[in-house]
Coordinates of N, CA, C and O and ligand atoms in Angstrom, one line a residue:
M1 N 0.8 -1.2 0.0 CA 0.0 0.0 0.0 C 0.9 1.3 0.0 O 1.9 1.3 0.6
L2 N 0.4 2.2 -0.7 CA 1.1 3.5 -0.8 C 1.1 4.3 0.5 O 0.0 4.4 1.2
S3 N 2.2 4.8 0.9 CA 2.3 5.6 2.1 C 1.6 6.9 2.0 O 1.5 7.5 0.8
Q4 N 1.2 7.5 3.1 CA 0.5 8.8 3.0 C 1.5 9.9 2.5 O 1.1 10.7 1.6
K5 N 2.7 9.7 2.9 CA 3.8 10.7 2.4 C 3.9 10.7 0.9 O 4.0 11.7 0.3
L6 N 3.9 9.4 0.3 CA 4.1 9.3 -1.1 C 2.8 9.8 -1.8 O 2.9 10.5 -2.9
Q7 N 1.7 9.4 -1.3 CA 0.4 9.9 -1.9 C 0.4 11.4 -1.9 O 0.0 12.0 -3.0
D8 N 0.8 12.1 -0.8 CA 0.8 13.5 -0.8 C 1.7 14.1 -1.8 O 1.4 15.0 -2.6
A9 N 2.9 13.5 -1.9 CA 3.9 14.0 -2.9 C 3.5 13.8 -4.3 O 3.7 14.7 -5.2
I10 N 2.8 12.7 -4.6 CA 2.3 12.4 -6.0 C 1.2 13.4 -6.3 O 1.1 13.9 -7.4
N11 N 0.4 13.7 -5.3 CA -0.7 14.7 -5.6 C -0.1 16.1 -5.9 O -0.6 16.8 -6.8
I12 N 1.0 16.4 -5.2 CA 1.7 17.7 -5.5 C 2.3 17.6 -6.9 O 2.2 18.6 -7.7
Q13 N 2.8 16.5 -7.3 CA 3.4 16.3 -8.6 C 2.3 16.5 -9.7 O 2.6 17.0 -10.8
I14 N 1.1 16.0 -9.4 CA 0.0 16.1 -10.4 C -0.2 17.6 -10.6 O -0.4 18.1 -11.8
S15 N -0.2 18.4 -9.6 CA -0.4 19.9 -9.7 C 0.8 20.5 -10.5 O 0.6 21.4 -11.3
H16 N 2.0 20.0 -10.3 CA 3.1 20.5 -11.1 C 2.9 20.3 -12.6 O 3.2 21.1 -13.4
E17 N 2.5 19.1 -12.9 CA 2.2 18.7 -14.3 C 1.1 19.6 -14.9 O 1.2 20.0 -16.0
M18 N 0.1 19.8 -14.1 CA -1.0 20.6 -14.6 C -0.6 22.1 -14.8 O -1.0 22.7 -15.7
N19 N 0.2 22.5 -13.8 CA 0.7 23.9 -14.0 C 1.6 24.0 -15.2 O 1.6 25.0 -15.9
A20 N 2.4 23.0 -15.5 CA 3.3 23.0 -16.7 C 2.4 23.0 -17.9 O 2.7 23.8 -18.9
S21 N 1.3 22.2 -17.9 CA 0.4 22.2 -19.1 C -0.2 23.6 -19.3 O -0.3 24.0 -20.5
Y22 N -0.6 24.2 -18.2 CA -1.2 25.6 -18.4 C -0.2 26.6 -18.8 O -0.5 27.5 -19.6
L23 N 1.1 26.5 -18.3 CA 2.1 27.4 -18.8 C 2.4 27.3 -20.3 O 2.5 28.3 -21.0
Y24 N 2.5 26.0 -20.8 CA 2.8 25.8 -22.2 C 1.6 26.3 -23.1 O 1.8 26.7 -24.2
L25 N 0.4 26.1 -22.5 CA -0.8 26.6 -23.3 C -0.8 28.1 -23.4 O -1.1 28.7 -24.4
S26 N -0.3 28.8 -22.3 CA -0.2 30.2 -22.4 C 0.9 30.7 -23.4 O 0.7 31.7 -24.1
M27 N 2.0 29.9 -23.4 CA 3.0 30.2 -24.4 C 2.5 30.0 -25.8 O 2.9 30.7 -26.7
A28 N 1.7 28.9 -26.0 CA 1.1 28.7 -27.3 C 0.2 29.9 -27.7 O 0.3 30.3 -28.9
A29 N -0.5 30.4 -26.8 CA -1.4 31.5 -27.1 C -0.5 32.7 -27.5 O -0.9 33.5 -28.4
Y30 N 0.6 32.9 -26.8 CA 1.5 34.1 -27.1 C 2.0 33.9 -28.5 O 2.0 34.8 -29.3
C31 N 2.5 32.7 -28.9 CA 3.0 32.4 -30.2 C 1.9 32.6 -31.3 O 2.2 33.1 -32.4
D32 N 0.7 32.1 -31.0 CA -0.4 32.3 -31.9 C -0.6 33.8 -32.1 O -0.9 34.2 -33.3
S33 N -0.5 34.6 -31.1 CA -0.7 36.1 -31.2 C 0.3 36.7 -32.1 O 0.1 37.8 -32.7
L34 N 1.5 36.0 -32.3 CA 2.5 36.5 -33.2 C 2.4 35.9 -34.6 O 3.3 36.0 -35.4
N35 N 1.3 35.1 -34.8 CA 1.1 34.3 -36.0 C 2.2 33.3 -36.3 O 2.5 33.0 -37.4
L36 N 2.9 32.8 -35.2 CA 3.8 31.8 -35.3 C 3.1 30.5 -35.0 O 3.2 29.9 -33.9
S37 N 2.4 30.0 -36.0 CA 1.5 28.8 -35.7 C 2.3 27.5 -35.5 O 1.8 26.6 -34.8
G38 N 3.5 27.4 -36.0 CA 4.3 26.2 -35.8 C 4.8 26.1 -34.4 O 4.7 25.1 -33.7
F39 N 5.3 27.2 -33.9 CA 5.7 27.3 -32.4 C 4.5 27.0 -31.5 O 4.6 26.3 -30.6
A40 N 3.4 27.7 -31.9 CA 2.1 27.5 -31.1 C 1.7 26.0 -31.1 O 1.3 25.5 -30.1
N41 N 1.8 25.4 -32.3 CA 1.5 23.9 -32.4 C 2.4 23.1 -31.5 O 1.9 22.3 -30.7
W42 N 3.7 23.4 -31.5 CA 4.6 22.6 -30.7 C 4.3 22.7 -29.2 O 4.2 21.8 -28.5
L43 N 4.0 24.0 -28.8 CA 3.7 24.2 -27.4 C 2.3 23.6 -27.0 O 2.1 23.2 -25.8
R44 N 1.4 23.6 -27.9 CA 0.1 23.0 -27.7 C 0.2 21.5 -27.4 O -0.4 21.0 -26.5
V45 N 1.0 20.9 -28.3 CA 1.3 19.4 -28.1 C 2.0 19.2 -26.7 O 1.7 18.3 -26.0
Q46 N 2.9 20.1 -26.5 CA 3.7 20.0 -25.2 C 2.7 20.1 -24.0 O 2.8 19.4 -23.0
S47 N 1.7 21.0 -24.1 CA 0.7 21.2 -23.1 C -0.1 19.9 -22.9 O -0.3 19.5 -21.8
E48 N -0.5 19.3 -24.0 CA -1.2 18.1 -23.9 C -0.4 17.0 -23.3 O -0.9 16.2 -22.5
E49 N 0.9 16.9 -23.6 CA 1.8 15.9 -23.0 C 1.8 16.0 -21.5 O 1.8 15.1 -20.8
E50 N 1.9 17.3 -21.0 CA 2.0 17.5 -19.6 C 0.7 17.0 -18.9 O 0.7 16.5 -17.8
R51 N -0.4 17.2 -19.6 CA -1.7 16.8 -19.0 C -1.7 15.2 -19.0 O -2.2 14.6 -18.0
M52 N -1.1 14.6 -20.0 CA -1.0 13.1 -20.0 C -0.1 12.7 -18.8 O -0.3 11.6 -18.2
H53 N 0.9 13.5 -18.5 CA 1.8 13.1 -17.4 C 1.0 13.2 -16.1 O 1.1 12.3 -15.2
A54 N 0.2 14.2 -15.9 CA -0.6 14.4 -14.7 C -1.6 13.1 -14.6 O -1.7 12.6 -13.6
M55 N -2.1 12.7 -15.8 CA -3.1 11.6 -15.8 C -2.4 10.2 -15.5 O -3.0 9.3 -14.9
K56 N -1.1 10.1 -15.8 CA -0.3 8.9 -15.5 C -0.3 8.8 -14.0 O -0.5 7.7 -13.4
F57 N 0.0 9.9 -13.3 CA 0.1 9.9 -11.8 C -1.3 9.7 -11.2 O -1.5 9.0 -10.2
F58 N -2.3 10.3 -11.9 CA -3.7 10.2 -11.4 C -4.2 8.7 -11.4 O -4.7 8.2 -10.5
D59 N -3.9 8.0 -12.6 CA -4.3 6.6 -12.7 C -3.5 5.8 -11.7 O -4.0 4.8 -11.1
F60 N -2.2 6.1 -11.6 CA -1.4 5.3 -10.7 C -1.9 5.4 -9.2 O -1.9 4.3 -8.5
L61 N -2.3 6.5 -8.8 CA -2.8 6.7 -7.4 C -4.0 5.8 -7.2 O -4.1 5.1 -6.2
H62 N -4.9 5.7 -8.2 CA -6.1 4.9 -8.1 C -5.7 3.4 -8.2 O -6.2 2.6 -7.4
D63 N -4.7 3.1 -9.0 CA -4.3 1.7 -9.1 C -3.7 1.2 -7.8 O -3.8 0.0 -7.5
R64 N -3.2 2.1 -7.0 CA -2.5 1.7 -5.8 C -3.5 2.0 -4.6 O -3.1 2.0 -3.4
D65 N -4.8 2.1 -4.9 CA -5.8 2.3 -3.9 C -5.6 3.6 -3.1 O -6.0 3.8 -1.9
G66 N -4.9 4.6 -3.8 CA -4.8 5.9 -3.2 C -5.9 6.8 -3.6 O -6.8 6.4 -4.3
R67 N -5.8 8.1 -3.2 CA -6.8 9.1 -3.5 C -6.1 10.3 -4.2 O -5.0 10.7 -3.8
V68 N -6.8 10.8 -5.2 CA -6.4 12.0 -5.9 C -7.0 13.2 -5.2 O -8.3 13.2 -5.0
F69 N -6.2 14.2 -4.9 CA -6.8 15.5 -4.4 C -6.2 16.6 -5.2 O -5.0 16.9 -5.1
L70 N -7.0 17.1 -6.1 CA -6.5 18.1 -7.1 C -6.4 19.4 -6.4 O -7.1 19.8 -5.5
Q71 N -5.3 20.2 -6.8 CA -5.0 21.5 -6.2 C -5.3 22.6 -7.2 O -5.5 22.3 -8.4
S72 N -5.2 23.8 -6.7 CA -5.5 24.9 -7.7 C -4.3 25.1 -8.6 O -3.1 24.7 -8.3
I73 N -4.6 25.6 -9.8 CA -3.6 25.8 -10.8 C -3.3 27.3 -10.9 O -4.2 28.1 -10.9
A74 N -2.0 27.7 -10.9 CA -1.7 29.1 -10.9 C -1.9 29.8 -12.2 O -1.8 29.1 -13.3
Q75 N -2.2 31.0 -12.2 CA -2.3 31.8 -13.5 C -0.9 31.9 -14.1 O 0.0 32.4 -13.5
P76 N -0.8 31.4 -15.4 CA 0.6 31.5 -16.0 C 0.8 32.9 -16.6 O -0.1 33.7 -16.8
P77 N 2.1 33.3 -16.8 CA 2.3 34.6 -17.5 C 1.7 34.6 -18.9 O 1.7 33.5 -19.5
A78 N 1.2 35.7 -19.3 CA 0.6 35.8 -20.6 C 1.6 36.4 -21.6 O 1.5 36.1 -22.8
E79 N 2.5 37.2 -21.1 CA 3.4 38.0 -22.0 C 4.9 37.4 -21.9 O 5.3 37.1 -20.8
F80 N 5.5 37.3 -23.0 CA 6.9 36.9 -23.0 C 7.7 37.9 -23.9 O 7.1 38.6 -24.7
E81 N 9.0 38.0 -23.7 CA 9.8 39.0 -24.4 C 9.9 38.6 -25.9 O 9.6 39.4 -26.8
T82 N 10.2 37.4 -26.2 CA 10.5 36.9 -27.5 C 10.2 35.4 -27.5 O 10.0 34.8 -26.5
V83 N 10.3 34.8 -28.7 CA 10.2 33.3 -28.8 C 11.4 32.7 -28.1 O 11.3 31.6 -27.4
M84 N 12.5 33.3 -28.2 CA 13.7 32.8 -27.5 C 13.5 32.8 -26.0 O 13.8 31.8 -25.3
D85 N 12.8 33.8 -25.5 CA 12.5 33.9 -24.1 C 11.5 32.7 -23.7 O 11.7 32.1 -22.6
V86 N 10.6 32.4 -24.6 CA 9.7 31.3 -24.3 C 10.4 30.0 -24.1 O 10.2 29.3 -23.2
F87 N 11.4 29.7 -25.0 CA 12.1 28.5 -24.9 C 13.2 28.5 -23.8 O 13.5 27.4 -23.2
E88 N 13.7 29.6 -23.4 CA 14.6 29.7 -22.3 C 13.8 29.3 -21.0 O 14.2 28.6 -20.2
Q89 N 12.5 29.9 -20.9 CA 11.7 29.6 -19.8 C 11.2 28.1 -19.8 O 11.1 27.5 -18.7
T90 N 11.0 27.6 -21.0 CA 10.6 26.2 -21.1 C 11.7 25.3 -20.5 O 11.5 24.4 -19.7
L91 N 13.0 25.5 -21.0 CA 14.1 24.7 -20.5 C 14.3 24.9 -19.0 O 14.4 23.8 -18.3
E92 N 14.2 26.1 -18.5 CA 14.3 26.3 -17.1 C 13.2 25.6 -16.3 O 13.5 25.0 -15.3
H93 N 12.0 25.6 -16.9 CA 10.9 24.9 -16.2 C 11.1 23.4 -16.2 O 10.8 22.7 -15.2
E94 N 11.5 22.9 -17.3 CA 11.8 21.4 -17.4 C 12.9 21.0 -16.4 O 12.8 19.9 -15.8
R95 N 13.9 21.8 -16.2 CA 14.9 21.5 -15.2 C 14.4 21.4 -13.8 O 14.7 20.6 -13.0
K96 N 13.4 22.3 -13.6 CA 12.8 22.3 -12.2 C 11.9 21.0 -12.1 O 12.0 20.4 -11.0
V97 N 11.2 20.7 -13.1 CA 10.4 19.4 -13.1 C 11.3 18.2 -12.8 O 11.0 17.3 -12.0
T98 N 12.5 18.2 -13.5 CA 13.4 17.1 -13.3 C 13.8 17.0 -11.9 O 13.8 15.9 -11.3
S99 N 14.1 18.1 -11.2 CA 14.5 18.1 -9.8 C 13.3 17.6 -8.9 O 13.6 16.8 -8.0
W100 N 12.1 17.9 -9.3 CA 10.9 17.4 -8.5 C 10.8 15.9 -8.7 O 10.5 15.2 -7.8
I101 N 11.0 15.4 -9.9 CA 10.9 14.0 -10.2 C 12.0 13.2 -9.4 O 11.7 12.2 -8.8
N102 N 13.2 13.8 -9.4 CA 14.3 13.2 -8.7 C 14.0 13.1 -7.2 O 14.3 12.1 -6.5
E103 N 13.4 14.2 -6.6 CA 13.1 14.2 -5.2 C 12.0 13.1 -4.9 O 12.1 12.5 -3.9
L104 N 11.1 13.0 -5.8 CA 10.0 12.0 -5.7 C 10.6 10.6 -5.7 O 10.2 9.7 -4.9
Y105 N 11.6 10.4 -6.6 CA 12.2 9.1 -6.7 C 13.0 8.8 -5.4 O 12.9 7.7 -4.8
A106 N 13.7 9.8 -4.8 CA 14.4 9.6 -3.6 C 13.4 9.2 -2.4 O 13.7 8.4 -1.6
L107 N 12.2 9.8 -2.5 CA 11.2 9.5 -1.5 C 10.7 8.1 -1.6 O 10.6 7.3 -0.7
A108 N 10.5 7.7 -2.9 CA 10.1 6.3 -3.2 C 11.1 5.3 -2.7 O 10.8 4.2 -2.3
V109 N 12.4 5.6 -2.8 CA 13.4 4.7 -2.4 C 13.4 4.7 -0.9 O 13.5 3.6 -0.3
A110 N 13.3 5.8 -0.2 CA 13.3 5.9 1.2 C 12.1 5.1 1.8 O 12.2 4.4 2.8
E111 N 11.0 5.1 1.1 CA 9.8 4.5 1.5 C 9.7 3.0 1.1 O 8.8 2.3 1.3
Q112 N 10.8 2.6 0.4 CA 10.9 1.2 -0.2 C 9.6 0.9 -1.0 O 9.1 -0.2 -0.9
D113 N 9.2 1.8 -1.8 CA 8.0 1.6 -2.6 C 8.5 1.3 -4.1 O 8.8 2.2 -4.8
Y114 N 8.5 0.0 -4.4 CA 9.1 -0.3 -5.7 C 8.2 0.0 -6.9 O 8.7 0.5 -7.9
P115 N 6.9 -0.2 -6.8 CA 6.1 0.2 -8.0 C 6.2 1.7 -8.3 O 6.2 2.1 -9.5
T116 N 6.3 2.6 -7.3 CA 6.4 4.0 -7.6 C 7.8 4.3 -8.2 O 7.9 5.1 -9.1
Q117 N 8.8 3.5 -7.8 CA 10.1 3.7 -8.4 C 10.1 3.3 -9.9 O 10.7 4.0 -10.8
V118 N 9.3 2.2 -10.2 CA 9.2 1.8 -11.6 C 8.5 2.9 -12.5 O 8.9 3.2 -13.5
L119 N 7.4 3.4 -11.9 CA 6.7 4.5 -12.6 C 7.6 5.7 -12.8 O 7.7 6.3 -13.9
L120 N 8.4 6.0 -11.8 CA 9.2 7.2 -11.9 C 10.4 7.0 -12.9 O 10.9 8.0 -13.4
Q121 N 10.8 5.8 -13.1 CA 11.8 5.6 -14.1 C 11.4 6.0 -15.5 O 12.2 6.6 -16.2
W122 N 10.1 5.8 -15.8 CA 9.6 6.4 -17.0 C 9.7 7.9 -17.1 O 10.1 8.5 -18.1
F123 N 9.4 8.5 -15.9 CA 9.5 10.0 -15.9 C 10.9 10.5 -15.9 O 11.2 11.6 -16.5
I124 N 11.8 9.7 -15.4 CA 13.2 10.1 -15.4 C 13.7 10.2 -16.8 O 14.4 11.1 -17.3
N125 N 13.4 9.1 -17.6 CA 13.7 9.1 -19.0 C 13.0 10.2 -19.8 O 13.6 10.9 -20.7
E126 N 11.8 10.4 -19.5 CA 11.0 11.5 -20.1 C 11.6 12.9 -19.9 O 11.7 13.7 -20.8
Q127 N 12.1 13.1 -18.7 CA 12.8 14.4 -18.4 C 14.0 14.6 -19.2 O 14.4 15.7 -19.6
V128 N 14.8 13.5 -19.5 CA 16.0 13.6 -20.4 C 15.5 14.1 -21.7 O 16.1 15.1 -22.3
E129 N 14.4 13.6 -22.3 CA 13.9 14.0 -23.5 C 13.4 15.4 -23.5 O 13.6 16.2 -24.4
E130 N 12.7 15.8 -22.5 CA 12.1 17.1 -22.3 C 13.2 18.2 -22.4 O 13.1 19.2 -23.1
E131 N 14.3 18.0 -21.6 CA 15.4 18.9 -21.6 C 16.1 19.0 -22.9 O 16.5 20.0 -23.4
K132 N 16.2 17.8 -23.5 CA 16.9 17.7 -24.8 C 16.1 18.5 -25.9 O 16.7 19.2 -26.6
N133 N 14.8 18.3 -25.9 CA 14.0 18.9 -26.9 C 14.0 20.5 -26.8 O 14.1 21.2 -27.8
A134 N 13.9 21.0 -25.6 CA 13.9 22.4 -25.4 C 15.3 23.0 -25.7 O 15.4 24.0 -26.4
T135 N 16.3 22.3 -25.4 CA 17.7 22.7 -25.7 C 17.9 22.7 -27.2 O 18.5 23.7 -27.7
L136 N 17.4 21.7 -27.9 CA 17.5 21.7 -29.4 C 16.9 22.9 -30.1 O 17.5 23.5 -30.9
I137 N 15.7 23.2 -29.6 CA 15.0 24.4 -30.2 C 15.8 25.7 -29.9 O 16.0 26.5 -30.8
L138 N 16.3 25.8 -28.7 CA 17.1 27.0 -28.3 C 18.3 27.1 -29.2 O 18.7 28.1 -29.7
E139 N 19.0 25.9 -29.4 CA 20.2 25.9 -30.2 C 19.9 26.3 -31.7 O 20.7 27.0 -32.3
Q140 N 18.8 25.8 -32.2 CA 18.4 26.1 -33.6 C 18.1 27.6 -33.7 O 18.5 28.2 -34.7
L141 N 17.4 28.2 -32.7 CA 17.2 29.6 -32.7 C 18.5 30.4 -32.7 O 18.6 31.4 -33.4
N142 N 19.4 29.9 -31.9 CA 20.7 30.6 -31.9 C 21.5 30.5 -33.2 O 22.2 31.4 -33.6
L143 N 21.3 29.3 -33.8 CA 22.0 29.0 -35.0 C 21.5 29.8 -36.2 O 22.3 30.4 -36.9
V144 N 20.2 29.7 -36.5 CA 19.7 30.3 -37.7 C 19.1 31.7 -37.4 O 18.7 32.4 -38.4
G145 N 19.0 32.0 -36.2 CA 18.4 33.4 -35.9 C 17.0 33.3 -35.4 O 16.2 32.5 -35.9
A146 N 16.7 34.2 -34.4 CA 15.4 34.2 -33.8 C 14.5 35.2 -34.5 O 13.5 35.6 -33.9
E147 N 14.8 35.6 -35.7 CA 13.9 36.5 -36.4 C 14.0 36.2 -37.9 O 14.9 35.5 -38.3
G148 N 13.1 36.8 -38.7 CA 13.2 36.7 -40.1 C 13.1 35.3 -40.7 O 12.3 34.5 -40.2
V149 N 13.9 35.0 -41.7 CA 13.8 33.7 -42.4 C 14.1 32.5 -41.4 O 13.5 31.5 -41.5
G150 N 15.1 32.7 -40.6 CA 15.4 31.6 -39.6 C 14.3 31.3 -38.8 O 13.9 30.1 -38.6
L151 N 13.6 32.3 -38.2 CA 12.4 32.0 -37.4 C 11.3 31.4 -38.2 O 10.7 30.4 -37.7
F152 N 11.1 31.8 -39.4 CA 10.1 31.3 -40.3 C 10.4 29.8 -40.5 O 9.4 29.0 -40.5
M153 N 11.6 29.4 -40.8 CA 12.0 28.0 -41.1 C 11.7 27.1 -39.9 O 11.2 26.0 -40.0
I154 N 12.1 27.6 -38.7 CA 11.9 26.8 -37.5 C 10.4 26.6 -37.2 O 9.9 25.6 -36.8
D155 N 9.7 27.7 -37.4 CA 8.2 27.7 -37.2 C 7.6 26.6 -38.1 O 6.7 25.9 -37.7
R156 N 8.1 26.5 -39.3 CA 7.5 25.5 -40.3 C 7.8 24.1 -39.8 O 7.0 23.2 -39.9
E157 N 9.0 24.0 -39.3 CA 9.4 22.6 -38.8 C 8.6 22.2 -37.6 O 8.2 21.1 -37.5
L158 N 8.4 23.1 -36.7 CA 7.6 22.8 -35.5 C 6.2 22.6 -35.7 O 5.5 22.0 -34.9
A159 N 5.7 23.0 -36.9 CA 4.3 22.8 -37.2 C 4.0 21.3 -37.4 O 2.9 20.8 -37.3
G160 N 5.1 20.5 -37.6 CA 4.9 19.1 -37.9 C 4.8 18.2 -36.6 O 4.5 17.0 -36.8
R161 N 4.9 18.8 -35.5 CA 4.8 17.9 -34.3 C 3.4 17.5 -34.0 O 2.5 18.3 -34.0
S162 N 3.2 16.2 -33.7 CA 1.9 15.8 -33.3 C 2.0 14.9 -32.0 O 3.1 14.5 -31.7
L163 N 0.9 14.8 -31.3 CA 0.9 14.1 -30.1 C 1.2 12.6 -30.3 O 0.5 11.9 -31.0
Q164 N 2.3 12.1 -29.6 CA 2.6 10.7 -29.8 C 1.7 9.8 -29.0 O 1.3 10.2 -27.9
G165 N 1.3 8.7 -29.5 CA 0.5 7.8 -28.8 C -1.0 8.1 -28.9 O -1.8 7.5 -28.3
D166 N -1.3 9.2 -29.7 CA -2.6 9.6 -30.0 C -3.0 9.2 -31.4 O -2.5 9.8 -32.3
P167 N -3.8 8.1 -31.6 CA -4.1 7.6 -32.9 C -4.7 8.6 -33.8 O -4.5 8.6 -35.0
Q168 N -5.5 9.5 -33.2 CA -6.2 10.5 -34.1 C -5.2 11.5 -34.7 O -5.3 11.7 -35.9
S169 N -4.3 12.0 -33.9 CA -3.4 13.0 -34.5 C -2.4 12.2 -35.4 O -1.8 12.8 -36.3
A170 N -2.1 11.0 -35.1 CA -1.1 10.2 -35.9 C -1.7 10.0 -37.3 O -1.0 10.1 -38.3
S171 N -3.0 9.8 -37.4 CA -3.6 9.6 -38.7 C -3.8 10.9 -39.5 O -3.8 10.9 -40.7
E172 N -3.8 12.0 -38.8 CA -3.9 13.3 -39.4 C -2.6 13.7 -39.9 O -2.5 14.5 -40.9
A173 N -1.5 13.2 -39.3 CA -0.1 13.7 -39.7 C 0.3 13.3 -41.1 O -0.2 12.3 -41.6
Ligands
LIG1 FE1 5.7 16.5 -17.4
LIG2 FE1 7.6 18.5 -19.4

Protein backbone atom coordinates (compact mmCIF):
# COMPACT_ATOMS: atom_id res chain seq x y z
CA MET A 1 0.00 0.00 0.00
CA LEU A 2 1.06 3.52 -0.84
CA SER A 3 2.27 5.57 2.14
CA GLN A 4 0.53 8.81 3.04
CA LYS A 5 3.78 10.67 2.42
CA LEU A 6 4.08 9.33 -1.13
CA GLN A 7 0.41 9.89 -1.87
CA ASP A 8 0.77 13.55 -0.79
CA ALA A 9 3.94 13.98 -2.86
CA ILE A 10 2.34 12.43 -5.97
CA ASN A 11 -0.68 14.71 -5.59
CA ILE A 12 1.68 17.69 -5.53
CA GLN A 13 3.41 16.34 -8.65
CA ILE A 14 0.01 16.13 -10.39
CA SER A 15 -0.39 19.86 -9.74
CA HIS A 16 3.14 20.52 -11.07
CA GLU A 17 2.25 18.71 -14.31
CA MET A 18 -1.05 20.60 -14.62
CA ASN A 19 0.74 23.89 -13.98
CA ALA A 20 3.28 23.01 -16.69
CA SER A 21 0.40 22.19 -19.05
CA TYR A 22 -1.18 25.57 -18.35
CA LEU A 23 2.15 27.41 -18.76
CA TYR A 24 2.78 25.84 -22.19
CA LEU A 25 -0.77 26.58 -23.27
CA SER A 26 -0.22 30.24 -22.38
CA MET A 27 3.04 30.19 -24.36
CA ALA A 28 1.11 28.68 -27.30
CA ALA A 29 -1.39 31.54 -27.08
CA TYR A 30 1.48 34.06 -27.12
CA CYS A 31 3.02 32.44 -30.23
CA ASP A 32 -0.38 32.34 -31.92
CA SER A 33 -0.72 36.07 -31.23
CA LEU A 34 2.51 36.55 -33.23
CA ASN A 35 1.15 34.34 -36.04
CA LEU A 36 3.85 31.78 -35.32
CA SER A 37 1.51 28.84 -35.72
CA GLY A 38 4.30 26.23 -35.81
CA PHE A 39 5.68 27.30 -32.44
CA ALA A 40 2.12 27.50 -31.14
CA ASN A 41 1.47 23.95 -32.38
CA TRP A 42 4.61 22.59 -30.70
CA LEU A 43 3.66 24.22 -27.39
CA ARG A 44 0.08 23.03 -27.65
CA VAL A 45 1.27 19.43 -28.08
CA GLN A 46 3.66 20.03 -25.18
CA SER A 47 0.74 21.23 -23.08
CA GLU A 48 -1.23 18.06 -23.95
CA GLU A 49 1.76 15.91 -23.02
CA GLU A 50 1.95 17.52 -19.59
CA ARG A 51 -1.72 16.77 -19.04
CA MET A 52 -1.00 13.15 -19.98
CA HIS A 53 1.80 13.13 -17.39
CA ALA A 54 -0.65 14.35 -14.75
CA MET A 55 -3.06 11.58 -15.77
CA LYS A 56 -0.33 8.93 -15.49
CA PHE A 57 0.06 9.87 -11.81
CA PHE A 58 -3.72 10.19 -11.44
CA ASP A 59 -4.28 6.63 -12.69
CA PHE A 60 -1.35 5.31 -10.66
CA LEU A 61 -2.80 6.68 -7.41
CA HIS A 62 -6.06 4.87 -8.10
CA ASP A 63 -4.28 1.67 -9.13
CA ARG A 64 -2.54 1.74 -5.76
CA ASP A 65 -5.76 2.32 -3.86
CA GLY A 66 -4.76 5.90 -3.15
CA ARG A 67 -6.76 9.10 -3.54
CA VAL A 68 -6.37 12.01 -5.89
CA PHE A 69 -6.76 15.48 -4.38
CA LEU A 70 -6.55 18.12 -7.07
CA GLN A 71 -5.04 21.46 -6.15
CA SER A 72 -5.46 24.90 -7.67
CA ILE A 73 -3.57 25.81 -10.83
CA ALA A 74 -1.68 29.11 -10.87
CA GLN A 75 -2.31 31.77 -13.50
CA PRO A 76 0.57 31.52 -15.99
CA PRO A 77 2.32 34.57 -17.46
CA ALA A 78 0.63 35.81 -20.64
CA GLU A 79 3.43 37.96 -22.01
CA PHE A 80 6.93 36.91 -23.02
CA GLU A 81 9.80 38.96 -24.43
CA THR A 82 10.46 36.88 -27.54
CA VAL A 83 10.20 33.30 -28.82
CA MET A 84 13.73 32.82 -27.49
CA ASP A 85 12.48 33.87 -24.06
CA VAL A 86 9.66 31.30 -24.33
CA PHE A 87 12.12 28.46 -24.88
CA GLU A 88 14.57 29.69 -22.26
CA GLN A 89 11.69 29.58 -19.78
CA THR A 90 10.64 26.17 -21.11
CA LEU A 91 14.10 24.73 -20.50
CA GLU A 92 14.28 26.34 -17.07
CA HIS A 93 10.86 24.92 -16.20
CA GLU A 94 11.78 21.41 -17.38
CA ARG A 95 14.93 21.49 -15.24
CA LYS A 96 12.76 22.33 -12.25
CA VAL A 97 10.41 19.44 -13.06
CA THR A 98 13.42 17.12 -13.34
CA SER A 99 14.49 18.05 -9.82
CA TRP A 100 10.95 17.41 -8.51
CA ILE A 101 10.88 13.98 -10.19
CA ASN A 102 14.29 13.20 -8.68
CA GLU A 103 13.06 14.20 -5.21
CA LEU A 104 10.00 12.01 -5.68
CA TYR A 105 12.24 9.10 -6.67
CA ALA A 106 14.41 9.62 -3.57
CA LEU A 107 11.24 9.51 -1.45
CA ALA A 108 10.06 6.31 -3.17
CA VAL A 109 13.45 4.74 -2.39
CA ALA A 110 13.30 5.88 1.24
CA GLU A 111 9.77 4.46 1.54
CA GLN A 112 10.88 1.23 -0.19
CA ASP A 113 7.99 1.61 -2.63
CA TYR A 114 9.09 -0.34 -5.71
CA PRO A 115 6.05 0.22 -7.99
CA THR A 116 6.44 3.99 -7.58
CA GLN A 117 10.13 3.66 -8.44
CA VAL A 118 9.22 1.80 -11.64
CA LEU A 119 6.69 4.48 -12.61
CA LEU A 120 9.21 7.22 -11.89
CA GLN A 121 11.83 5.56 -14.07
CA TRP A 122 9.57 6.37 -17.03
CA PHE A 123 9.45 9.99 -15.89
CA ILE A 124 13.23 10.13 -15.39
CA ASN A 125 13.72 9.08 -19.04
CA GLU A 126 10.99 11.49 -20.14
CA GLN A 127 12.76 14.39 -18.42
CA VAL A 128 15.96 13.63 -20.36
CA GLU A 129 13.86 13.96 -23.55
CA GLU A 130 12.12 17.12 -22.34
CA GLU A 131 15.36 18.93 -21.56
CA LYS A 132 16.91 17.69 -24.81
CA ASN A 133 13.97 18.94 -26.92
CA ALA A 134 13.91 22.42 -25.36
CA THR A 135 17.71 22.69 -25.70
CA LEU A 136 17.53 21.65 -29.37
CA ILE A 137 15.01 24.37 -30.23
CA LEU A 138 17.07 26.98 -28.35
CA GLU A 139 20.19 25.90 -30.24
CA GLN A 140 18.35 26.12 -33.56
CA LEU A 141 17.17 29.63 -32.69
CA ASN A 142 20.74 30.57 -31.85
CA LEU A 143 22.05 28.97 -35.03
CA VAL A 144 19.71 30.33 -37.70
CA GLY A 145 18.44 33.37 -35.86
CA ALA A 146 15.40 34.21 -33.79
CA GLU A 147 13.89 36.49 -36.42
CA GLY A 148 13.22 36.74 -40.14
CA VAL A 149 13.84 33.72 -42.39
CA GLY A 150 15.45 31.65 -39.62
CA LEU A 151 12.44 32.03 -37.37
CA PHE A 152 10.10 31.27 -40.27
CA MET A 153 12.00 28.04 -41.07
CA ILE A 154 11.91 26.77 -37.47
CA ASP A 155 8.24 27.71 -37.24
CA ARG A 156 7.50 25.53 -40.26
CA GLU A 157 9.44 22.63 -38.81
CA LEU A 158 7.64 22.80 -35.46
CA ALA A 159 4.29 22.78 -37.24
CA GLY A 160 4.89 19.06 -37.88
CA ARG A 161 4.82 17.92 -34.27
CA SER A 162 1.87 15.77 -33.28
CA LEU A 163 0.91 14.06 -30.06
CA GLN A 164 2.63 10.67 -29.80
CA GLY A 165 0.47 7.75 -28.80
CA ASP A 166 -2.65 9.56 -29.97
CA PRO A 167 -4.06 7.57 -32.93
CA GLN A 168 -6.23 10.48 -34.08
CA SER A 169 -3.38 12.96 -34.51
CA ALA A 170 -1.14 10.20 -35.92
CA SER A 171 -3.64 9.56 -38.74
CA GLU A 172 -3.92 13.28 -39.42
CA ALA A 173 -0.13 13.71 -39.66
FE1 LIG B 1 5.75 16.54 -17.38
FE1 LIG C 1 7.63 18.48 -19.36
